[in-house]
Coordinates of C-alpha atoms and ligand atoms in Angstrom, one line a residue:
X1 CA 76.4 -131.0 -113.6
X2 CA 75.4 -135.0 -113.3
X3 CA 71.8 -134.8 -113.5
X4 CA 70.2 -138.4 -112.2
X5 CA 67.5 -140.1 -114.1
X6 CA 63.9 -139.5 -113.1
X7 CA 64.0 -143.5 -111.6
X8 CA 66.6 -143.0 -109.2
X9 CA 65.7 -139.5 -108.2
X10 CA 62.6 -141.1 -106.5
X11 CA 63.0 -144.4 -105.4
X12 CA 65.2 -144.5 -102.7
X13 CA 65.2 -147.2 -100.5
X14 CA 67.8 -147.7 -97.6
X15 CA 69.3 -150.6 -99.2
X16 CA 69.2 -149.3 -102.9
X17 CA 70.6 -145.9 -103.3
X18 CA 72.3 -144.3 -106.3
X19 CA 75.3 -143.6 -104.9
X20 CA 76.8 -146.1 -102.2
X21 CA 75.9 -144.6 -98.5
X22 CA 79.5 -142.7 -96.5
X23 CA 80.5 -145.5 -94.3
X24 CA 83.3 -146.6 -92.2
X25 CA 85.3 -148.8 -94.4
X26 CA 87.7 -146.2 -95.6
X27 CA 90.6 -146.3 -92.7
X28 CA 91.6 -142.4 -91.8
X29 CA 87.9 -141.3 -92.8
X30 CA 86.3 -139.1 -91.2
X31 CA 83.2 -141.5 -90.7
X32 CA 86.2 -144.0 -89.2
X33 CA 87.8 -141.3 -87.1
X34 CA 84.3 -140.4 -85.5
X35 CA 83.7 -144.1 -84.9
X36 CA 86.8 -144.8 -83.3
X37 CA 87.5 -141.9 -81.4
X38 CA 85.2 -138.7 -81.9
X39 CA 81.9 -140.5 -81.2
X40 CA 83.2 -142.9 -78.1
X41 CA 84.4 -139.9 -77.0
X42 CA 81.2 -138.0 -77.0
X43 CA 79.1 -140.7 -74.7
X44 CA 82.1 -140.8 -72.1
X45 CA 81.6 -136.7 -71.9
X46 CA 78.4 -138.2 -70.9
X47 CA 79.3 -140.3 -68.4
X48 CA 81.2 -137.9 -66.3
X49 CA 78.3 -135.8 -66.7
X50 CA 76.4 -138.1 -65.0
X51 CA 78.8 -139.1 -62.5
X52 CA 79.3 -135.4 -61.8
X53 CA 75.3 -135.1 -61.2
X54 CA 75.0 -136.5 -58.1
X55 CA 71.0 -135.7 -58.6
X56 CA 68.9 -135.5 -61.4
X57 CA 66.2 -132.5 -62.0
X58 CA 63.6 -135.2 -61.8
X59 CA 61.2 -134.3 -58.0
X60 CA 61.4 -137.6 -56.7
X61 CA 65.5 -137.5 -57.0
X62 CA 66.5 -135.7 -53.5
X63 CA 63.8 -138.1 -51.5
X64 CA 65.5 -141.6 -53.0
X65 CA 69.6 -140.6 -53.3
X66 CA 70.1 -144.5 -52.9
X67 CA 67.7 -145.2 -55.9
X68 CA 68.9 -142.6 -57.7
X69 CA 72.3 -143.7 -57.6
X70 CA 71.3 -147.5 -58.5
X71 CA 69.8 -146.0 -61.2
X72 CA 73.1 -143.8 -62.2
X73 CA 75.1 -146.9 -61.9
X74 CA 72.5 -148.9 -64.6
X75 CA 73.0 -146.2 -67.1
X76 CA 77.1 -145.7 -67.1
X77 CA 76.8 -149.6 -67.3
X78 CA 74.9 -149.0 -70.5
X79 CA 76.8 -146.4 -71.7
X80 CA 80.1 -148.3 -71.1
X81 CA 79.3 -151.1 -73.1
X82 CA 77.9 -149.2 -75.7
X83 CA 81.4 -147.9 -76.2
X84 CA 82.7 -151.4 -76.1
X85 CA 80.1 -152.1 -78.8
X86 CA 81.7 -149.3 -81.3
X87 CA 85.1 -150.7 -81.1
X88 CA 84.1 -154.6 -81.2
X89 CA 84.3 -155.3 -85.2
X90 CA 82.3 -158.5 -84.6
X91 CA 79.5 -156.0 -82.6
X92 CA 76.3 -155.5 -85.0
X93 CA 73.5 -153.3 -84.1
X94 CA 71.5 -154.9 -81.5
X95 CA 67.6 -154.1 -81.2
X96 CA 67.0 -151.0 -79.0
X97 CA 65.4 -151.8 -75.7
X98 CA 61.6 -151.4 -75.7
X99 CA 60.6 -152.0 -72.0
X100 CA 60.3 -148.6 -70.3
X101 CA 61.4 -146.5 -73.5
X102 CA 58.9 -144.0 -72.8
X103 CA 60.2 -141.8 -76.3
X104 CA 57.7 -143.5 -78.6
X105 CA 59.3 -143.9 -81.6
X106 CA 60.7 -147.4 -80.3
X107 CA 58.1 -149.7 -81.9
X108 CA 59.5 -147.8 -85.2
X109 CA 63.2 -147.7 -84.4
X110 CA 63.1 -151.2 -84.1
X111 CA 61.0 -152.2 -87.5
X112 CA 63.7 -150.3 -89.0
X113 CA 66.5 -152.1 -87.8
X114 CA 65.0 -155.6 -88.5
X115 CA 63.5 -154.5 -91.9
X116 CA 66.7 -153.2 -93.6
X117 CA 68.9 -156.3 -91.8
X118 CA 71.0 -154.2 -89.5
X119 CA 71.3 -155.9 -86.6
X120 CA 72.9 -158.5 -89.1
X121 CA 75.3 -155.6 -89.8
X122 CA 78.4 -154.6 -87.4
X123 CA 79.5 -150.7 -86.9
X124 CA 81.8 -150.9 -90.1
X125 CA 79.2 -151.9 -91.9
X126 CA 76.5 -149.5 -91.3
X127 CA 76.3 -146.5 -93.2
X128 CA 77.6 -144.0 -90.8
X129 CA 74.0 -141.9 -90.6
X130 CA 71.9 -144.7 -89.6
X131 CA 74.9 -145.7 -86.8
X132 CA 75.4 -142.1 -85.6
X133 CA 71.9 -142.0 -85.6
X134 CA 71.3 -145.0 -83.4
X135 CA 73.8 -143.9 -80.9
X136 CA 71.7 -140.9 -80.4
X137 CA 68.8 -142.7 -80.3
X138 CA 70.1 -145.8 -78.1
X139 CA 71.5 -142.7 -75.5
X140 CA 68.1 -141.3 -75.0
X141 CA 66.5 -144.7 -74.7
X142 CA 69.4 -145.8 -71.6
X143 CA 67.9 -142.5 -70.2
X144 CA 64.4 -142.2 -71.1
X145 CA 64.0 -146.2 -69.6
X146 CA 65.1 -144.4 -65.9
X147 CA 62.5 -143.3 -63.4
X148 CA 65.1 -140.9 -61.5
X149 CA 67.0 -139.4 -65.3
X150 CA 64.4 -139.7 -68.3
X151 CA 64.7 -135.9 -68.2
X152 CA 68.0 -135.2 -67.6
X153 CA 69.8 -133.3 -70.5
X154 CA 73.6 -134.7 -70.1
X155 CA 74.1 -132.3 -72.8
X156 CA 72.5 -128.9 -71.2
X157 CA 75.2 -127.0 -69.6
X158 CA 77.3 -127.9 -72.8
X159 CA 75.0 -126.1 -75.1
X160 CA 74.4 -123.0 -73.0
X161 CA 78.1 -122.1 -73.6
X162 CA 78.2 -120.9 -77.1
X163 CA 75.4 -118.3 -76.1
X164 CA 77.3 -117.5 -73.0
X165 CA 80.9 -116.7 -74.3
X166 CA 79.5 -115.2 -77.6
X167 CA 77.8 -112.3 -75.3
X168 CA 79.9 -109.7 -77.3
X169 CA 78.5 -110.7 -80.3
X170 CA 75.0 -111.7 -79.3
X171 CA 74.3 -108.2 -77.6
X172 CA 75.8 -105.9 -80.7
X173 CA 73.8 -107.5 -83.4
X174 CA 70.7 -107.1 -80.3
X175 CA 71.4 -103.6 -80.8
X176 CA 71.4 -103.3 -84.3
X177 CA 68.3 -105.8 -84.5
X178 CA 66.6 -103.7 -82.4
X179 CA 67.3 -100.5 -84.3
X180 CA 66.0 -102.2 -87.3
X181 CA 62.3 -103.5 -86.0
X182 CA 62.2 -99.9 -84.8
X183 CA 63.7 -98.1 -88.4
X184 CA 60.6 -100.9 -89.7
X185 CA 58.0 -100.0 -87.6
X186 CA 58.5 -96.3 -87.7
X187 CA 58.5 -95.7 -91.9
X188 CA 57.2 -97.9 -94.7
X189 CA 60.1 -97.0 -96.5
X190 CA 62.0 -99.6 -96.4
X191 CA 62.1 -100.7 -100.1
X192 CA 62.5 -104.2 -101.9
X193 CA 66.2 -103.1 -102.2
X194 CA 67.3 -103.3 -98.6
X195 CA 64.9 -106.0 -97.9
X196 CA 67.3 -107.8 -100.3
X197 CA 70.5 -107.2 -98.7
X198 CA 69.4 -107.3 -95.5
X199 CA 67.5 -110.6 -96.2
X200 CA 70.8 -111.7 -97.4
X201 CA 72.2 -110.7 -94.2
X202 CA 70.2 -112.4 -91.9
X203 CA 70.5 -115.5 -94.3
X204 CA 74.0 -115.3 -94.0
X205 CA 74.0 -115.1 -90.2
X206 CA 71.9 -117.9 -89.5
X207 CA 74.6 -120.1 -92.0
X208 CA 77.3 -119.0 -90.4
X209 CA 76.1 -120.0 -87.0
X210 CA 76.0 -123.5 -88.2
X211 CA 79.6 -123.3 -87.3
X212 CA 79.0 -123.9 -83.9
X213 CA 78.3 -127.0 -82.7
X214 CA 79.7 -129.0 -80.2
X215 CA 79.6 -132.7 -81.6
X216 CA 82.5 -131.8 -84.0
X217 CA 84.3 -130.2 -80.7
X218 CA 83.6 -132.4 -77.6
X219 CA 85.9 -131.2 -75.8
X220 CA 84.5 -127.3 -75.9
X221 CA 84.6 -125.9 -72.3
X222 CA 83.5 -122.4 -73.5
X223 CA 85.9 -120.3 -71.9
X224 CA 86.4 -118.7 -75.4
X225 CA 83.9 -118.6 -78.1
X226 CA 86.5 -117.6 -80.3
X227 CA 88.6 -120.6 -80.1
X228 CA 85.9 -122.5 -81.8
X229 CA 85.7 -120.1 -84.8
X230 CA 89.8 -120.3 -85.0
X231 CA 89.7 -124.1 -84.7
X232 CA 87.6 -123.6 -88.2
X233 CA 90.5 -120.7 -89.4
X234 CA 93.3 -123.2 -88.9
X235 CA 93.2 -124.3 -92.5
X236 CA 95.3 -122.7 -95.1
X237 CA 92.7 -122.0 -97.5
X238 CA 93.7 -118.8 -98.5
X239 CA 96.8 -119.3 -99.9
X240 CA 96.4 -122.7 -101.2
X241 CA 93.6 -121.9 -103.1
X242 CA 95.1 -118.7 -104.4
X243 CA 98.2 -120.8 -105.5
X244 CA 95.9 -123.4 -106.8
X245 CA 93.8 -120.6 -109.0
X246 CA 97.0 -118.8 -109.9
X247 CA 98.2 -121.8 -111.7
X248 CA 94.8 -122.0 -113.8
X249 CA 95.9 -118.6 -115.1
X250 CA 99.8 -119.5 -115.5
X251 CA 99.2 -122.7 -117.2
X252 CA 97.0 -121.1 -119.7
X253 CA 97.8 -121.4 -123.7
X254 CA 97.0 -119.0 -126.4
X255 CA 94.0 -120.0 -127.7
X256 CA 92.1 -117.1 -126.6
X257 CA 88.6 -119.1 -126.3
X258 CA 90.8 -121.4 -124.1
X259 CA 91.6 -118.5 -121.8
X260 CA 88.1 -117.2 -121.6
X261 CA 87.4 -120.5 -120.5
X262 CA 90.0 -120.8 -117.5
X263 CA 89.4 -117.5 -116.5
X264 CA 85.9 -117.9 -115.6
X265 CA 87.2 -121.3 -114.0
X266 CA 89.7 -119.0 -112.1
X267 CA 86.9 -116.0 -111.2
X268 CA 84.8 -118.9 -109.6
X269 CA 87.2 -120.4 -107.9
X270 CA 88.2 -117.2 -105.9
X271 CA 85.0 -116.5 -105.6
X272 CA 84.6 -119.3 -103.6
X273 CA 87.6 -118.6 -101.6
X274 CA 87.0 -115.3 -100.9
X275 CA 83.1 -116.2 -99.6
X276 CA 83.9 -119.5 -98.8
X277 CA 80.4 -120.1 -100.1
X278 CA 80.9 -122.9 -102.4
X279 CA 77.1 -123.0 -103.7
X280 CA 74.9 -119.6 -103.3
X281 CA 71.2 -119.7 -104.4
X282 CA 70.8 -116.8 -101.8
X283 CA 69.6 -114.1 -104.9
X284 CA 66.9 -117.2 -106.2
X285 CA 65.6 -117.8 -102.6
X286 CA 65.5 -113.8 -102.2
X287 CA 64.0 -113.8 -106.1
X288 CA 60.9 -116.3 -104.6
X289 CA 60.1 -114.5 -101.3
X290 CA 59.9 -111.3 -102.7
X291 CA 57.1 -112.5 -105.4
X292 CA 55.8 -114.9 -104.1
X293 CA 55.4 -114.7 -100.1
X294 CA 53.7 -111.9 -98.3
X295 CA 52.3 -112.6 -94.7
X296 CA 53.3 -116.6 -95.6
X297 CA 53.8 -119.8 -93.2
X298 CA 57.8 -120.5 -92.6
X299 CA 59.4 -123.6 -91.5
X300 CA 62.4 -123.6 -89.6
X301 CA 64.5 -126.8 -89.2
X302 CA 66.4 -126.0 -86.3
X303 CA 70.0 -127.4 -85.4
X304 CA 72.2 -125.9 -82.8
X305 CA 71.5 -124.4 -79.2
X306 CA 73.1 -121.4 -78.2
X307 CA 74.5 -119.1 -80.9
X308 CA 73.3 -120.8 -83.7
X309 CA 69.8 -121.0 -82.1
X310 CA 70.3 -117.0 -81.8
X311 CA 71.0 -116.3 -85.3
X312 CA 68.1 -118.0 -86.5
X313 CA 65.9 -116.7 -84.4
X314 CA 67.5 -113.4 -85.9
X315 CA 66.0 -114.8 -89.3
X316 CA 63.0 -115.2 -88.1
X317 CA 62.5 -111.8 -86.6
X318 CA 63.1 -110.5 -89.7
X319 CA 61.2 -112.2 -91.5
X320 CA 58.5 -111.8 -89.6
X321 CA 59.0 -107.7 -88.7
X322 CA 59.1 -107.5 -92.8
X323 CA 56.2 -109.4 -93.3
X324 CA 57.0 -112.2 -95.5
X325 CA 56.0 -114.6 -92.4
X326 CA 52.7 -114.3 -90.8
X327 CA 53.7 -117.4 -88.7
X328 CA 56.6 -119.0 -88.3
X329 CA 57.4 -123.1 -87.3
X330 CA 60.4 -123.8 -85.2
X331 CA 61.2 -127.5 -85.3
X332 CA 63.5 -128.7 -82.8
X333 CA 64.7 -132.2 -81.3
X334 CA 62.7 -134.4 -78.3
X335 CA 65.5 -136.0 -76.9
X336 CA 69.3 -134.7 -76.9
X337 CA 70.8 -134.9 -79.9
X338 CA 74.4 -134.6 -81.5
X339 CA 75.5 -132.8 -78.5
X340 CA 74.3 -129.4 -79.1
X341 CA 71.0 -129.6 -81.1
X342 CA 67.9 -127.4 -79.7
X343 CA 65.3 -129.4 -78.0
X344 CA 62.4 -127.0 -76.3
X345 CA 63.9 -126.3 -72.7
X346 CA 66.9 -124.6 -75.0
X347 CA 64.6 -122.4 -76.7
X348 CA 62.8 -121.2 -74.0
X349 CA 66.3 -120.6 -72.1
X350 CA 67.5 -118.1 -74.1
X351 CA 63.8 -116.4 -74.6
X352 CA 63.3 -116.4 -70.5
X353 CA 66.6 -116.5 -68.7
X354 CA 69.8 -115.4 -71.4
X355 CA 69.3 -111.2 -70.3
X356 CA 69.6 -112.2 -66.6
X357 CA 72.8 -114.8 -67.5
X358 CA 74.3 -112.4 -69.1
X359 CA 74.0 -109.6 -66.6
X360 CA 75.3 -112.2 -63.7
X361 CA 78.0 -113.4 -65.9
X362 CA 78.9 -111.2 -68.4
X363 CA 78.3 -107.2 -67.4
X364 CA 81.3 -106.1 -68.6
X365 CA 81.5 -108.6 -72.0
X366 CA 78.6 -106.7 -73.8
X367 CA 78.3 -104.0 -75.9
X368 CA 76.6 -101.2 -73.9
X369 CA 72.5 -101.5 -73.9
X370 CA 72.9 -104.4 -75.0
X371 CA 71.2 -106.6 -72.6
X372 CA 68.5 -104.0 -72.5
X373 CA 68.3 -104.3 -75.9
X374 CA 68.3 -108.6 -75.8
X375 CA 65.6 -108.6 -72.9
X376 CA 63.0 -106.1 -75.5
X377 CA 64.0 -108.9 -78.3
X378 CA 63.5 -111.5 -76.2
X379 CA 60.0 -110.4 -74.8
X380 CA 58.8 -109.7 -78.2
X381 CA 59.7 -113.1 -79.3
X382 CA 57.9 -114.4 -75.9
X383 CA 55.0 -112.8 -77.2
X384 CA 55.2 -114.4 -80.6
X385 CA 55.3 -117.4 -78.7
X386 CA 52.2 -117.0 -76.6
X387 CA 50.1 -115.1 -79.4
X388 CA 50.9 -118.0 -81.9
X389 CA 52.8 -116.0 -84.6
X390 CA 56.2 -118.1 -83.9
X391 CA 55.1 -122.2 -82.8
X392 CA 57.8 -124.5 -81.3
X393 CA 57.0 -128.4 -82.5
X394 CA 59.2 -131.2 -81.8
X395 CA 57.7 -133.4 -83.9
X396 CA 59.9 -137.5 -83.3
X397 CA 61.0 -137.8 -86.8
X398 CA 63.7 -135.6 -86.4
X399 CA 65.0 -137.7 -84.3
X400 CA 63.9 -141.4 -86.2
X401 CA 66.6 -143.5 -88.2
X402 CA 66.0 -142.3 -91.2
X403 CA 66.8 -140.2 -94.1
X404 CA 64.3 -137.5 -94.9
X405 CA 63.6 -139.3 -97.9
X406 CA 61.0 -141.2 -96.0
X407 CA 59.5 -138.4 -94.5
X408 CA 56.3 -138.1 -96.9
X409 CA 55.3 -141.9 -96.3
X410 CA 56.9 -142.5 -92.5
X411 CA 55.4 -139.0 -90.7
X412 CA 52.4 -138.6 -92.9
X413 CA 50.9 -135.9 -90.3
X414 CA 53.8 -134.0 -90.7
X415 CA 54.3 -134.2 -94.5
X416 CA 50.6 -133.3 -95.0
X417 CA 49.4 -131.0 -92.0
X418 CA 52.6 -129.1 -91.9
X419 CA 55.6 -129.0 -93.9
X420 CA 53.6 -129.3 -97.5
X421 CA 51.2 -126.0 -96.4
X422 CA 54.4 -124.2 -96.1
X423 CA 55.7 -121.5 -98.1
X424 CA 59.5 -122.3 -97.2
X425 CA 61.2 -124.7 -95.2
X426 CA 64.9 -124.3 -94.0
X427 CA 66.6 -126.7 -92.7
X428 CA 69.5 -125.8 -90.7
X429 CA 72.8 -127.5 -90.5
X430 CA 75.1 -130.1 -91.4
X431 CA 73.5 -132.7 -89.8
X432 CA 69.7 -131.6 -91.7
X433 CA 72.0 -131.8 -94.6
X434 CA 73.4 -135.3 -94.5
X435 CA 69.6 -136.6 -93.9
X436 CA 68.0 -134.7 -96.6
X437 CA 70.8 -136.2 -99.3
X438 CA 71.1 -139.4 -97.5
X439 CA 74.4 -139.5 -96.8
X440 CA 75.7 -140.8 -99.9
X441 CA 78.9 -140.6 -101.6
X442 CA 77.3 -138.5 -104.1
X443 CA 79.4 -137.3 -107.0
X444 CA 79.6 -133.7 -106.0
X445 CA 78.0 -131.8 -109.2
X446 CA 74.5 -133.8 -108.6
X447 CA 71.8 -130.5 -108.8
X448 CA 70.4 -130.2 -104.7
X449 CA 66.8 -131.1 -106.3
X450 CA 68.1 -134.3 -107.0
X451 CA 69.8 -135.4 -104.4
X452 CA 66.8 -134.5 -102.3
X453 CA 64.2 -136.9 -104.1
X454 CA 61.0 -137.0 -102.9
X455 CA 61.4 -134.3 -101.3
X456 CA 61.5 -132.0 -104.8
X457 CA 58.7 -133.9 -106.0
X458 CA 55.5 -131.8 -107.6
X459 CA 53.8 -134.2 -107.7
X460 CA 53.5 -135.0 -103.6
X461 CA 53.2 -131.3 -102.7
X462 CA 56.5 -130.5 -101.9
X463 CA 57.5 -127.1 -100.5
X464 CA 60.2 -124.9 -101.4
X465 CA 63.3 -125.9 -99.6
X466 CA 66.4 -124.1 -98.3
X467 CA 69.4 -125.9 -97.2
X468 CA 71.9 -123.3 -94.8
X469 CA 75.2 -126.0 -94.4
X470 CA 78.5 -125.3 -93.2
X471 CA 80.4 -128.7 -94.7
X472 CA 81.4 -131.4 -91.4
X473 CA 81.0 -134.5 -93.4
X474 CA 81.7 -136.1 -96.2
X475 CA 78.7 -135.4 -98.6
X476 CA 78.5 -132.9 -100.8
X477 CA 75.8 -132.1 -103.6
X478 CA 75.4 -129.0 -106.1
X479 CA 79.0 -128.0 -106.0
X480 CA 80.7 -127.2 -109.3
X481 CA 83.3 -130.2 -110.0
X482 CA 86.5 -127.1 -110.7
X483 CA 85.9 -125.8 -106.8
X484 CA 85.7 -129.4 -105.7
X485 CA 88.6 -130.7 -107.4
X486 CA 90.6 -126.9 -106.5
X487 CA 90.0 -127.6 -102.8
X488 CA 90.6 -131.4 -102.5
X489 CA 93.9 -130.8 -104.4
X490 CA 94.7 -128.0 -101.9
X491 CA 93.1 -128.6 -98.8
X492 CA 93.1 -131.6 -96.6
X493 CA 90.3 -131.8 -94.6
X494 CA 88.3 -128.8 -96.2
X495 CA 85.4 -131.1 -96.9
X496 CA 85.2 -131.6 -92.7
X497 CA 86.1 -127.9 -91.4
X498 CA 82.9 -126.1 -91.5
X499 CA 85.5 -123.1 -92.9
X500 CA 83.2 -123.7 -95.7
X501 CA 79.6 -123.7 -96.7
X502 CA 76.2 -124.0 -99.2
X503 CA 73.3 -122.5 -99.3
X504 CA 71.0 -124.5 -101.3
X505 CA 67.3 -124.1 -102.7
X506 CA 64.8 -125.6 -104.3
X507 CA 61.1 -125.1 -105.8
X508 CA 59.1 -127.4 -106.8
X509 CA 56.6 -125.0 -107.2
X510 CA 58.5 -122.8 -109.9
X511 CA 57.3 -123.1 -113.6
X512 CA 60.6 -124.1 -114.6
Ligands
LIG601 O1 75.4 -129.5 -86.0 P1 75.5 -129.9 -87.3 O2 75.8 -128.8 -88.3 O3 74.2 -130.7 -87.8 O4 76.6 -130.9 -87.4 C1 76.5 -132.2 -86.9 C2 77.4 -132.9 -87.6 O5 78.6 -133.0 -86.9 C3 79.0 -134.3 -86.9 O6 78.7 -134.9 -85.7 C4 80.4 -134.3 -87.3 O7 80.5 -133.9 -88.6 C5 78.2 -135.0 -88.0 O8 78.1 -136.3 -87.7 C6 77.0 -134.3 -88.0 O9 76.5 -134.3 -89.3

């Protein structure tokens, strides 16, 4: 393990970090791919949305069609030459429009840029989370600055698909959700060891729905929800990785302390393969909640719409039905973001309308009962809604430039009021993930706690934190340097996949 010197671990500062940030530079990168092809990609998916909307939702859109298609014509303009932007080398961030940009982070967005010089700075340039970040953020501005689309969602129908075609799926573990709040409610005997495995069940879930999100597949039309998890099976993990540990073993000599040495190398290395977890603190975050929170305040950092969105609400169901939450914070995006993430209208969706979707459009693709069983779930967690136990906050510095290192000093209401009374916060996703380490070339083995900064710091009230992270970028922290250097000697690509995963945790609050 590199562990980083108390200095570094806390001051961060966007244009002083310990490791250099991911960028662009390196040709056949991922971060170079998504800025030449994946990301340009992603806003023309927009554009054709738009052109295909020959109306907006917004009221006064069906008594102005004229207006309302100068205004569609204003933002495909904007859009288009934002994706001449991307592929100009000489292009440097340009300030975002303020006039009209009724978000209200823009004031912000803007002292960011011209504080940390990046509108001196072309595409290449820019470490790729503040540029992917912009786009984002530049999108919802072309949008929000239009009287007839500021509330259009041009990714909506796109994020509803991963609930739809995963009906299978979404109505058997209904069923078996169900049978468990009932089980629950029924006996008390449910004892500490089922809470455990279950726990790790629901845990587990809500990771592996991380898999699903649509900014690493653009071109998802959601015919199959299966196609997406075989997309992620395409790898030859298995095998390499079994060659790769095999040749630990074969290689080994006869010094007998030597091969106690290479074979706990080779146990953790299929033990990695075979859950294709390459971090676990699953038993330490199970370890706290058990002692530690009864009837406590959870944070949920959500990421993706649709199945994703599902599973954790599965979590949260749980955790609430067991009572280790008496209340539980859902925090979602304002504006669309990276093509699938949850903003409220998503949430609500699949809490009012899913059961009825699913019996137009799916009747025979669900288990039996179970969109009886989805609409009880789904009213109960109406009523959690309405009765305060579950709160939906959309707080706009989940959707600012920067890293979450600046989250204590740049969204002091939300540091203070909320996230430092919590009792856990999870943050969902790969995304969560990059902005929590700051995207930085880290050397893999760097402890979670450190790579998080401020953010593990006592002495600013930090909360326990959970990271749930199927890898799709570059960065990767807390992963033992023999798995790393195992799958980057057998795997092309693994690091980008999302075949594989951590779950991460720390506690400030712990003695040790
Ligand atoms: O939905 P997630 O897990 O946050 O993934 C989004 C990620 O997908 C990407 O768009 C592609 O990896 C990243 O830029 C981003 O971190």
């Amino acid at each position: 393990m590199m562990i980083l010197p108390q200095n570094l671990r806390y001051s961060f500062s966007l244009d002083n970090t310990p490791f250099p940030p991911c960028k662009c530079d390196k040709e056949g990168s991922f971060s170079s791919e998504s800025l030449k092809t994946r990301v340009p990609f992603i806003v023309q998916k927009i554009i054709t949305t738009v052109k295909n909307h020959s109306s907006s939702s917004s009221s006064s859109a069906t008594s102005n069609p004229e207006k309302v298609q100068e205004a569609q014509n204003v933002i495909i303009k904007e859009l288009e030459q934002l994706i001449n932007e991307m592929s100009d080398p000489s292009a440097t961030l340009s300030l975002l429009k303020e006039e009209g940009d009724t978000i209200g982070d823009i004031k912000q967005c803007n002292e960011i840029l011209t504080q940390y010089n990046f509108t001196d700075k072309t595409w290449v340039e820019t470490p790729f989370i503040i540029w992917e970040t912009y786009l984002y953020r530049r999108v919802g501005g072309i949008f929000a600055r239009s009287k007839y689309w500021s509330d259009f969602d041009y990714f909506f129908d796109q994020k509803l698909e991963t609930f739809i075609s995963a009906s299978q799926s979404v109505s058997i573990l209904a069923k078996q959700t169900l049978a468990d709040d009932i089980a629950t409610l029924k006996t008390s005997t449910s004892t500490n060891a089922d809470d455990s495995e279950n726990f790790a069940g629901v845990l587990k879930g809500s990771l592996w729905g991380n898999q699903n999100d649509l900014s690493m597949f653009p071109d998802f039309d959601g015919d199959d929800f299966n196609q997406m998890q075989e997309k992620r099976q395409q790898s030859e993990a298995s095998s390499a990785i079994a060659s790769k540990a095999q040749s630990i073993v074969d290689g080994q000599d006869d010094d007998d302390d030597d091969n106690d040495e290479k074979k706990d190398t080779n146990d953790k290395v299929q033990t990695a393969l075979a859950t294709k977890i390459l971090e676990d603190h699953s038993p330490q975050i199970w370890q706290y909640l058990k002692n530690n929170v009864k009837n406590g305040r959870i944070d949920i950092v959500l990421d993706n719409a649709g199945y994703e969105l599902y599973m954790d609400l599965l979590l949260a169901n749980w955790l609430t039905t067991h009572g280790y939450a008496k209340v539980v914070y859902f925090h979602c995006k304002r504006i669309p973001w990276y093509v699938s993430d949850v903003c409220k209208p998503d949430f609500y969706w699949i809490l009012n309308d899913s059961p009825s979707q699913y019996r137009q459009q799916r009747q025979n693709m669900v288990a039996e009962g179970g969109i009886e069983a989805l609409e009880v779930l789904t009213q109960k967690w109406k009523t959690y809604l309405e009765n305060g136990t579950w709160k939906l906050e959309d707080d706009l510095f989940w959707t600012g430039l920067l890293p979450f290192h600046y989250l204590p000093e740049n969204a002091n209401q939300l540091w203070t009021e909320e996230l430092t009374k919590s009792d856990l916060v999870i943050f969902k996703g790969d995304l969560n993930f990059r902005k929590l380490t700051h995207d930085l070339s880290w050397d893999p083995s760097v402890p979670f706690a450190d790579a998080i900064g401020p953010l593990a710091s006592k002495s600013i009230f930090a909360p326990p934190i959970v990271s749930l992270r199927t890898t799709k970028a570059d960065t990767v922290v807390n992963v033992d340097s023999d798995i790393y250097k195992a799958l980057d000697d057998s795997e092309p690509g693994w690091l980008t996949s999302g075949s594989y995963s951590t779950i991460l945790f720390s506690n400030p609050r712990s003695d040790n």
